[in-house]
Short mmCIF file of C-alpha atoms in Angstrom, two decimals:
data_model
loop_
_atom_site.label_atom_id
_atom_site.label_comp_id
_atom_site.label_asym_id
_atom_site.label_seq_id
_atom_site.Cartn_x
_atom_site.Cartn_y
_atom_site.Cartn_z
CA MET A 709 148.89 59.14 150.00
CA ALA A 710 152.20 60.50 148.14
CA GLU A 711 152.45 60.54 144.29
CA GLN A 712 154.30 57.91 142.90
CA GLN A 713 157.61 59.01 140.71
CA TYR A 714 158.55 57.94 137.56
CA ILE A 715 162.86 58.32 136.78
CA MET A 716 163.24 59.33 133.34
CA THR A 717 166.07 60.74 131.51
CA GLN A 718 165.96 63.90 129.79
CA LYS A 719 165.36 62.57 126.38
CA GLY A 720 162.89 60.19 127.92
CA TYR A 721 161.08 63.00 129.46
CA ASP A 722 161.29 64.93 126.10
CA GLU A 723 160.13 61.77 123.98
CA ALA A 724 156.94 61.24 126.64
CA VAL A 725 155.83 65.17 125.83
CA GLU A 726 156.11 64.84 122.30
CA LYS A 727 154.36 61.63 122.59
CA LEU A 728 151.56 63.18 124.53
CA LYS A 729 151.27 66.55 122.51
CA TYR A 730 150.61 63.58 119.51
CA LEU A 731 148.06 61.82 121.18
CA GLN A 732 146.30 64.85 122.52
CA THR A 733 146.25 66.90 119.07
CA VAL A 734 146.56 64.76 115.83
CA LYS A 735 145.71 61.10 116.98
CA ARG A 736 142.67 62.25 119.05
CA GLN A 737 141.44 64.41 115.88
CA GLU A 738 141.90 61.30 113.66
CA ILE A 739 139.63 59.36 115.71
CA VAL A 740 136.98 62.11 116.07
CA ASP A 741 136.86 62.22 111.95
CA ARG A 742 136.80 58.37 112.22
CA ILE A 743 133.66 58.67 114.72
CA SER A 744 132.02 61.33 112.48
CA GLU A 745 132.70 59.04 108.94
CA ALA A 746 131.23 55.98 111.16
CA ARG A 747 128.26 58.05 112.17
CA SER A 748 127.34 59.36 108.91
CA HIS A 749 126.73 55.70 107.71
CA GLY A 750 123.22 55.17 109.71
CA ASP A 751 122.41 52.80 112.43
CA LEU A 752 125.13 52.98 114.97
CA SER A 753 123.46 49.57 116.61
CA GLU A 754 125.23 47.17 113.76
CA ASN A 755 128.08 49.81 113.22
CA ALA A 756 131.44 47.83 113.26
CA GLU A 757 133.27 50.85 112.43
CA TYR A 758 131.75 53.38 115.13
CA ASP A 759 132.00 50.71 117.88
CA ALA A 760 135.97 50.27 116.64
CA ALA A 761 136.53 54.01 116.51
CA ARG A 762 134.95 54.30 119.94
CA ASN A 763 137.16 51.67 121.28
CA GLU A 764 139.84 53.49 120.03
CA GLN A 765 139.08 56.72 121.37
CA THR A 766 139.02 54.93 124.93
CA MET A 767 142.09 53.67 124.72
CA ASN A 768 143.55 56.88 123.43
CA GLU A 769 142.26 58.51 126.37
CA ILE A 770 143.40 55.98 128.82
CA GLU A 771 147.24 56.46 127.34
CA ILE A 772 146.76 60.50 127.18
CA ASN A 773 145.98 60.37 131.17
CA ASP A 774 148.71 57.97 131.72
CA LEU A 775 151.01 59.66 130.01
CA ASP A 776 150.03 63.21 131.65
CA TYR A 777 150.29 61.35 134.78
CA LYS A 778 153.99 60.13 134.54
CA ILE A 779 154.70 63.50 133.02
CA LYS A 780 153.34 65.28 136.06
CA ASN A 781 155.47 63.14 138.38
CA ALA A 782 158.32 62.70 136.46
CA VAL A 783 162.22 62.78 137.90
CA ILE A 784 164.51 63.61 135.70
CA VAL A 785 167.71 62.29 136.21
CA SER A 786 170.98 64.00 134.94
CA GLU A 787 173.15 61.66 132.83
CA SER A 788 176.29 61.62 134.37
CA ASN A 789 179.95 61.64 132.65
CA ASP A 790 181.04 59.03 134.89
CA LYS A 791 181.81 55.91 133.12
CA THR A 792 182.83 53.91 136.02
CA ILE A 793 179.77 53.03 137.58
CA VAL A 794 176.30 52.04 136.50
CA ASN A 795 173.79 54.42 136.52
CA VAL A 796 170.18 55.36 134.56
CA GLY A 797 171.13 56.55 131.12
CA ARG A 798 173.95 54.33 130.70
CA LYS A 799 174.76 51.35 128.31
CA VAL A 800 176.11 48.21 129.78
CA ARG A 801 177.87 44.94 127.89
CA VAL A 802 177.39 42.33 130.38
CA TYR A 803 178.09 38.71 130.43
CA ASP A 804 175.68 35.93 130.65
CA PHE A 805 176.86 32.96 132.46
CA GLU A 806 173.91 30.93 132.16
CA MET A 807 173.42 31.67 128.08
CA GLU A 808 177.22 32.09 127.52
CA GLU A 809 176.76 35.25 125.71
CA GLU A 810 177.13 39.06 125.97
CA GLU A 811 174.54 41.37 125.76
CA VAL A 812 174.03 45.21 125.57
CA TYR A 813 171.78 46.87 127.91
CA GLU A 814 170.71 50.61 128.22
CA ILE A 815 169.43 51.39 131.88
CA THR A 816 166.39 53.45 131.66
CA GLY A 817 163.67 54.68 133.79
CA SER A 818 160.47 52.48 133.67
CA THR A 819 158.55 54.90 131.15
CA GLU A 820 161.48 54.71 128.51
CA SER A 821 162.16 50.67 129.14
CA ASN A 822 161.59 48.56 125.40
CA ALA A 823 162.62 45.13 125.36
CA MET A 824 162.76 45.21 121.49
CA GLU A 825 165.47 47.72 122.09
CA ASN A 826 167.35 46.32 125.09
CA LYS A 827 166.49 49.31 127.35
CA ILE A 828 165.66 48.16 130.39
CA SER A 829 164.13 49.75 133.44
CA ASN A 830 166.00 50.87 136.59
CA GLU A 831 163.26 48.99 138.60
CA SER A 832 163.71 45.32 136.46
CA PRO A 833 165.74 42.38 138.03
CA VAL A 834 168.32 42.97 135.81
CA GLY A 835 168.31 46.93 135.87
CA ALA A 836 168.05 47.03 139.40
CA ALA A 837 171.02 44.34 139.80
CA LEU A 838 173.43 46.45 137.80
CA LEU A 839 173.10 49.86 138.94
CA LYS A 840 175.82 51.34 141.23
CA HIS A 841 178.06 48.50 139.99
CA LYS A 842 181.64 48.43 138.38
CA VAL A 843 183.21 46.90 135.42
CA GLY A 844 184.37 43.43 136.49
CA ASP A 845 181.41 43.34 139.07
CA VAL A 846 179.45 40.07 139.06
CA VAL A 847 175.97 40.66 140.22
CA LYS A 848 173.16 38.08 141.05
CA VAL A 849 169.61 38.91 139.04
CA ASN A 850 166.86 37.76 141.22
CA ALA A 851 164.67 36.80 138.18
CA PRO A 852 161.17 35.38 138.54
CA ASP A 853 162.30 32.28 137.04
CA GLY A 854 165.41 32.24 139.12
CA GLU A 855 168.23 33.43 140.01
CA TYR A 856 171.56 34.03 137.69
CA LYS A 857 174.88 35.95 137.10
CA LEU A 858 175.91 38.93 134.99
CA GLU A 859 179.36 40.13 134.38
CA ILE A 860 179.93 43.62 133.76
CA ARG A 861 182.24 44.30 130.94
CA GLU A 862 181.69 47.69 130.24
CA ILE A 863 179.81 50.93 130.59
CA PHE A 864 179.49 53.29 127.80
#
């Protein structure tokens, strides 16, 4: 079975590597220290601090494994200077006909997406619809809750 690939910009890759390093060193040690402190309180069978620290340790190790896998299978896309077409790494100003408003999205790889920062994955319905289109193009977005149209107004 072929390994899954993860599209990342160089910036996103560097951030993922830094986060992995933090999780493996700083956070892992903080959790070990909390587990040790909780153990010193005696009976572990009714020790909520110990249980919470062990759960956090499990979640941290899962995140480390997931991030490590994504970094090892990263495909770094070079950011093009071409602002005439939507590509990963570009910001796009669009007009949403249904909502009657403009929005700016940054097209990223799936590991870099962050809805709170309007960073959308190239694999998301909006990201996939916008890719390879130009200013003035009207694209159809096939979203889970139905189809809608966006007009590309600016690529930067």
